[in-house]
PDB file of C-alpha atoms in Angstrom:
ATOM      1  CA  LEU V   1     125.325 124.087 104.824  1.00  0.00           C
ATOM      2  CA  GLY V   2     123.579 122.842 101.591  1.00  0.00           C
ATOM      3  CA  TRP V   3     120.186 122.112 103.232  1.00  0.00           C
ATOM      4  CA  PRO V   4     117.671 121.054 101.712  1.00  0.00           C
ATOM      5  CA  ILE V   5     119.933 119.411  99.125  1.00  0.00           C
ATOM      6  CA  PHE V   6     122.171 117.666 101.680  1.00  0.00           C
ATOM      7  CA  ARG V   7     122.088 117.460 105.457  1.00  0.00           C
ATOM      8  CA  HIS V   8     124.500 115.763 107.838  1.00  0.00           C
ATOM      9  CA  ALA V   9     123.872 115.873 111.583  1.00  0.00           C
ATOM     10  CA  ARG V  10     125.479 114.258 114.639  1.00  0.00           C
ATOM     11  CA  TRP V  11     124.206 114.362 118.190  1.00  0.00           C
ATOM     12  CA  GLU V  12     124.213 112.424 121.442  1.00  0.00           C
ATOM     13  CA  GLU V  13     121.084 111.623 123.366  1.00  0.00           C
ATOM     14  CA  ALA V  14     120.432 109.238 126.284  1.00  0.00           C
ATOM     15  CA  GLY V  15     123.769 107.437 125.924  1.00  0.00           C
ATOM     16  CA  VAL V  16     123.411 106.980 122.155  1.00  0.00           C
ATOM     17  CA  ALA V  17     125.487 108.700 119.469  1.00  0.00           C
ATOM     18  CA  GLN V  18     123.391 109.335 116.370  1.00  0.00           C
ATOM     19  CA  GLU V  19     124.421 110.299 112.858  1.00  0.00           C
ATOM     20  CA  LYS V  20     121.861 111.272 110.211  1.00  0.00           C
ATOM     21  CA  ASN V  21     122.378 111.934 106.489  1.00  0.00           C
ATOM     22  CA  GLN V  22     119.720 113.214 104.098  1.00  0.00           C
ATOM     23  CA  LEU V  23     119.740 114.039 100.401  1.00  0.00           C
ATOM     24  CA  LEU V  24     116.906 116.111  98.937  1.00  0.00           C
ATOM     25  CA  LEU V  25     114.968 115.931 102.218  1.00  0.00           C
ATOM     26  CA  PHE V  26     113.709 112.336 101.797  1.00  0.00           C
ATOM     27  CA  VAL V  27     115.130 110.812  98.584  1.00  0.00           C
ATOM     28  CA  TYR V  28     118.046 109.377 100.596  1.00  0.00           C
ATOM     29  CA  TRP V  29     117.738 109.126 104.374  1.00  0.00           C
ATOM     30  CA  SER V  30     120.141 107.315 106.679  1.00  0.00           C
ATOM     31  CA  LEU V  31     120.403 107.080 110.477  1.00  0.00           C
ATOM     32  CA  THR V  32     123.115 105.249 112.438  1.00  0.00           C
ATOM     33  CA  GLN V  33     123.013 104.799 116.218  1.00  0.00           C
ATOM     34  CA  ARG V  34     125.920 103.692 118.393  1.00  0.00           C
ATOM     35  CA  SER V  35     125.929 103.041 122.120  1.00  0.00           C
ATOM     36  CA  LEU V  36     128.165 105.383 124.104  1.00  0.00           C
ATOM     37  CA  THR V  37     127.961 103.197 127.212  1.00  0.00           C
ATOM     38  CA  ASN V  38     128.861  99.975 125.346  1.00  0.00           C
ATOM     39  CA  PRO V  39     131.207 100.769 122.431  1.00  0.00           C
ATOM     40  CA  ALA V  40     131.550  97.057 121.566  1.00  0.00           C
ATOM     41  CA  ALA V  41     127.818  96.798 120.767  1.00  0.00           C
ATOM     42  CA  ALA V  42     126.897  96.591 117.104  1.00  0.00           C
ATOM     43  CA  PRO V  43     125.412  99.820 115.711  1.00  0.00           C
ATOM     44  CA  ALA V  44     121.779 100.124 114.644  1.00  0.00           C
ATOM     45  CA  HIS V  45     121.160 101.457 111.159  1.00  0.00           C
ATOM     46  CA  LYS V  46     118.229 102.553 108.954  1.00  0.00           C
ATOM     47  CA  THR V  47     118.470 103.531 105.293  1.00  0.00           C
ATOM     48  CA  HIS V  48     115.785 104.656 102.849  1.00  0.00           C
ATOM     49  CA  LEU V  49     116.258 105.253  99.138  1.00  0.00           C
ATOM     50  CA  TRP V  50     112.832 106.533  98.219  1.00  0.00           C
ATOM     51  CA  PRO V  51     110.733 104.885  96.801  1.00  0.00           C
ATOM     52  CA  LEU V  52     112.937 101.909  95.922  1.00  0.00           C
ATOM     53  CA  LEU V  53     114.439 100.551  99.124  1.00  0.00           C
ATOM     54  CA  SER V  54     114.217 100.531 102.898  1.00  0.00           C
ATOM     55  CA  SER V  55     116.684  98.664 105.058  1.00  0.00           C
ATOM     56  CA  TRP V  56     117.319  98.464 108.777  1.00  0.00           C
ATOM     57  CA  ASP V  57     119.430  96.536 111.246  1.00  0.00           C
ATOM     58  CA  ASN V  58     118.858  96.989 114.968  1.00  0.00           C
ATOM     59  CA  GLY V  59     122.347  95.699 115.816  1.00  0.00           C
ATOM     60  CA  ALA V  60     120.934  92.840 117.889  1.00  0.00           C
ATOM     61  CA  GLY V  61     120.064  90.340 115.161  1.00  0.00           C
ATOM     62  CA  ARG V  62     116.893  91.920 113.688  1.00  0.00           C
ATOM     63  CA  LYS V  63     117.259  92.981 110.047  1.00  0.00           C
ATOM     64  CA  GLN V  64     114.841  93.952 107.334  1.00  0.00           C
ATOM     65  CA  LEU V  65     115.120  94.774 103.645  1.00  0.00           C
ATOM     66  CA  GLN V  66     112.226  95.902 101.480  1.00  0.00           C
ATOM     67  CA  LEU V  67     112.196  96.672  97.761  1.00  0.00           C
ATOM     68  CA  LEU V  68     109.553  99.241  96.855  1.00  0.00           C
ATOM     69  CA  SER V  69     109.030 101.235  99.999  1.00  0.00           C
ATOM     70  CA  PRO V  70     107.080 104.431  99.310  1.00  0.00           C
ATOM     71  CA  PHE V  71     105.906 105.192 102.883  1.00  0.00           C
ATOM     72  CA  GLU V  72     108.533 104.249 105.474  1.00  0.00           C
ATOM     73  CA  VAL V  73     110.710 107.311 104.933  1.00  0.00           C
ATOM     74  CA  PHE V  74     107.719 109.561 105.734  1.00  0.00           C
ATOM     75  CA  PHE V  75     106.712 107.665 108.897  1.00  0.00           C
ATOM     76  CA  PRO V  76     110.012 106.600 110.526  1.00  0.00           C
ATOM     77  CA  VAL V  77     108.577 105.987 114.011  1.00  0.00           C
ATOM     78  CA  ASN V  78     105.015 104.913 113.120  1.00  0.00           C
ATOM     79  CA  GLU V  79     104.933 101.188 113.879  1.00  0.00           C
ATOM     80  CA  PRO V  80     101.353 100.508 112.643  1.00  0.00           C
ATOM     81  CA  MET V  81     102.187 102.117 109.288  1.00  0.00           C
ATOM     82  CA  ARG V  82     105.335  99.987 108.986  1.00  0.00           C
ATOM     83  CA  GLN V  83     103.596  96.710 109.860  1.00  0.00           C
ATOM     84  CA  ILE V  84     100.223  97.166 108.143  1.00  0.00           C
ATOM     85  CA  TYR V  85     100.637  99.344 105.054  1.00  0.00           C
ATOM     86  CA  SER V  86     104.269  99.029 104.067  1.00  0.00           C
ATOM     87  CA  PRO V  87     104.055  95.287 103.168  1.00  0.00           C
ATOM     88  CA  LEU V  88     101.231  96.050 100.721  1.00  0.00           C
ATOM     89  CA  PHE V  89     103.748  97.781  98.452  1.00  0.00           C
ATOM     90  CA  ALA V  90     106.688  95.416  98.956  1.00  0.00           C
ATOM     91  CA  LEU V  91     107.830  93.777  95.754  1.00  0.00           C
ATOM     92  CA  TYR V  92     110.349  91.837  97.901  1.00  0.00           C
ATOM     93  CA  ARG V  93     110.722  91.824 101.674  1.00  0.00           C
ATOM     94  CA  SER V  94     113.167  89.976 103.911  1.00  0.00           C
ATOM     95  CA  ASP V  95     112.682  90.038 107.679  1.00  0.00           C
ATOM     96  CA  GLN V  96     115.287  88.393 109.917  1.00  0.00           C
ATOM     97  CA  ARG V  97     113.998  88.068 113.485  1.00  0.00           C
ATOM     98  CA  ALA V  98     117.146  86.323 114.727  1.00  0.00           C
ATOM     99  CA  PRO V  99     120.133  84.693 113.052  1.00  0.00           C
ATOM    100  CA  GLY V 100     118.712  81.695 111.171  1.00  0.00           C
ATOM    101  CA  ASP V 101     115.061  82.824 111.531  1.00  0.00           C
ATOM    102  CA  VAL V 102     114.212  84.588 108.257  1.00  0.00           C
ATOM    103  CA  ARG V 103     110.904  85.290 106.504  1.00  0.00           C
ATOM    104  CA  ASN V 104     110.968  86.331 102.835  1.00  0.00           C
ATOM    105  CA  SER V 105     108.075  87.444 100.663  1.00  0.00           C
ATOM    106  CA  PHE V 106     107.829  88.256  96.991  1.00  0.00           C
ATOM    107  CA  LEU V 107     105.209  89.922  94.790  1.00  0.00           C
ATOM    108  CA  PHE V 108     103.362  91.759  97.570  1.00  0.00           C
ATOM    109  CA  SER V 109     103.391  88.647  99.821  1.00  0.00           C
ATOM    110  CA  LEU V 110     101.820  86.420  97.185  1.00  0.00           C
ATOM    111  CA  VAL V 111     104.786  84.058  97.584  1.00  0.00           C
ATOM    112  CA  SER V 112     106.387  83.763 101.021  1.00  0.00           C
ATOM    113  CA  TRP V 113     108.796  81.399 102.723  1.00  0.00           C
ATOM    114  CA  ARG V 114     110.214  81.231 106.224  1.00  0.00           C
ATOM    115  CA  THR V 115     113.080  79.236 107.645  1.00  0.00           C
ATOM    116  CA  SER V 116     114.066  78.906 111.278  1.00  0.00           C
ATOM    117  CA  PRO V 117     116.077  76.318 113.194  1.00  0.00           C
ATOM    118  CA  ALA V 118     112.852  74.566 114.233  1.00  0.00           C
ATOM    119  CA  GLU V 119     110.612  74.815 111.143  1.00  0.00           C
ATOM    120  CA  LYS V 120     110.171  75.731 107.482  1.00  0.00           C
ATOM    121  CA  GLU V 121     107.172  77.210 105.652  1.00  0.00           C
ATOM    122  CA  PHE V 122     106.246  78.002 102.060  1.00  0.00           C
ATOM    123  CA  HIS V 123     103.059  79.762 100.921  1.00  0.00           C
ATOM    124  CA  LEU V 124     101.772  80.496  97.439  1.00  0.00           C
ATOM    125  CA  GLY V 125      98.982  82.899  98.355  1.00  0.00           C
ATOM    126  CA  PRO V 126      95.848  81.042  99.430  1.00  0.00           C
ATOM    127  CA  ILE V 127      96.459  78.310  96.836  1.00  0.00           C
ATOM    128  CA  PHE V 128      99.193  76.142  98.371  1.00  0.00           C
ATOM    129  CA  SER V 129     100.960  75.954 101.727  1.00  0.00           C
ATOM    130  CA  ARG V 130     103.657  73.656 103.159  1.00  0.00           C
ATOM    131  CA  GLN V 131     104.814  73.748 106.784  1.00  0.00           C
ATOM    132  CA  SER V 132     107.250  71.331 108.374  1.00  0.00           C
ATOM    133  CA  SER V 133     109.141  70.840 111.611  1.00  0.00           C
ATOM    134  CA  ALA V 134     110.827  67.900 113.305  1.00  0.00           C
ATOM    135  CA  GLU V 135     107.540  66.922 114.988  1.00  0.00           C
ATOM    136  CA  LYS V 136     104.967  67.409 112.214  1.00  0.00           C
ATOM    137  CA  SER V 137     104.327  68.366 108.613  1.00  0.00           C
ATOM    138  CA  ARG V 138     101.294  69.905 106.903  1.00  0.00           C
ATOM    139  CA  VAL V 139     100.375  70.564 103.275  1.00  0.00           C
ATOM    140  CA  THR V 140      97.217  72.476 102.358  1.00  0.00           C
ATOM    141  CA  ILE V 141      95.435  73.504  99.198  1.00  0.00           C
ATOM    142  CA  GLY V 142      92.984  76.389  99.348  1.00  0.00           C
ATOM    143  CA  CYS V 143      94.025  77.457 102.884  1.00  0.00           C
ATOM    144  CA  GLY V 144      92.796  74.118 104.235  1.00  0.00           C
ATOM    145  CA  LEU V 145      90.071  73.156 101.815  1.00  0.00           C
ATOM    146  CA  LEU V 146      92.201  70.051 101.323  1.00  0.00           C
ATOM    147  CA  ALA V 147      94.897  69.202 103.876  1.00  0.00           C
ATOM    148  CA  TRP V 148      97.443  66.472 104.509  1.00  0.00           C
ATOM    149  CA  GLN V 149      99.333  66.250 107.769  1.00  0.00           C
ATOM    150  CA  ARG V 150     101.473  63.881 109.732  1.00  0.00           C
ATOM    151  CA  GLN V 151     102.497  64.001 113.374  1.00  0.00           C
ATOM    152  CA  SER V 152     105.998  62.544 113.069  1.00  0.00           C
ATOM    153  CA  ALA V 153     108.689  62.516 110.421  1.00  0.00           C
ATOM    154  CA  SER V 154     108.058  58.843 109.633  1.00  0.00           C
ATOM    155  CA  GLY V 155     104.341  58.653 110.460  1.00  0.00           C
ATOM    156  CA  PRO V 156     101.497  58.248 107.977  1.00  0.00           C
ATOM    157  CA  TRP V 157      99.933  61.201 106.183  1.00  0.00           C
ATOM    158  CA  LYS V 158      96.311  61.922 107.146  1.00  0.00           C
ATOM    159  CA  PHE V 159      93.937  63.581 104.702  1.00  0.00           C
ATOM    160  CA  SER V 160      91.233  66.026 105.770  1.00  0.00           C
ATOM    161  CA  VAL V 161      88.746  68.395 104.183  1.00  0.00           C
ATOM    162  CA  TRP V 162      87.747  71.840 105.518  1.00  0.00           C
ATOM    163  CA  ASP V 163      90.752  71.953 107.879  1.00  0.00           C
ATOM    164  CA  PHE V 164      91.230  75.722 108.107  1.00  0.00           C
ATOM    165  CA  LYS V 165      93.318  75.876 111.275  1.00  0.00           C
ATOM    166  CA  SER V 166      96.788  77.385 111.047  1.00  0.00           C
ATOM    167  CA  THR V 167      99.703  75.500 112.551  1.00  0.00           C
ATOM    168  CA  SER V 168     102.094  78.449 112.645  1.00  0.00           C
ATOM    169  CA  ALA V 169     102.042  81.310 115.086  1.00  0.00           C
ATOM    170  CA  GLN V 170     104.335  84.160 114.175  1.00  0.00           C
ATOM    171  CA  PRO V 171     105.194  86.677 116.887  1.00  0.00           C
ATOM    172  CA  PRO V 172     104.545  90.336 116.020  1.00  0.00           C
ATOM    173  CA  ALA V 173     107.428  92.118 114.320  1.00  0.00           C
ATOM    174  CA  ALA V 174     109.384  94.595 116.420  1.00  0.00           C
ATOM    175  CA  SER V 175     110.816  97.763 115.032  1.00  0.00           C
ATOM    176  CA  PRO V 176     114.341  98.998 115.461  1.00  0.00           C
ATOM    177  CA  SER V 177     115.066 102.015 117.583  1.00  0.00           C
ATOM    178  CA  SER V 178     114.961 105.194 115.554  1.00  0.00           C
TER     179      SER V 178
END
């Protein structure tokens, strides 16, 4: 009733109850999924407020929030679009891979920081980088043009030039079910 101004739909598919709300086709878009086979499981949820905000929670510990999100509402199941192009427009983005493992970025990823139980990172574009864990620490200027690193928390710092290797390996981001 009221479509295209407002749309509310509920359906069940493959053991999942889904509820979708839309306002003006894509200006507000929300999808909630609940397991019919495991009612105690946390629901998955996606919300888009175009072009300002996109948010999702897969119900299993993965969460993401992005401020300035002009494309995600138009490509809800296109993973390459979400991973490659969407971050280019993100004024702020927070990606939680698991509880305690969070990566944040600001100003189109110019400034980024990540914390996890095992390590911490901070990056100011290609200018400055700091990575630390219980085993080692590394500070670079110019993506490794100048680098200082130490192998233990109390060990000596070693200086190097032209050290462009990266000490962090981030797993690819997974998308929530849609």
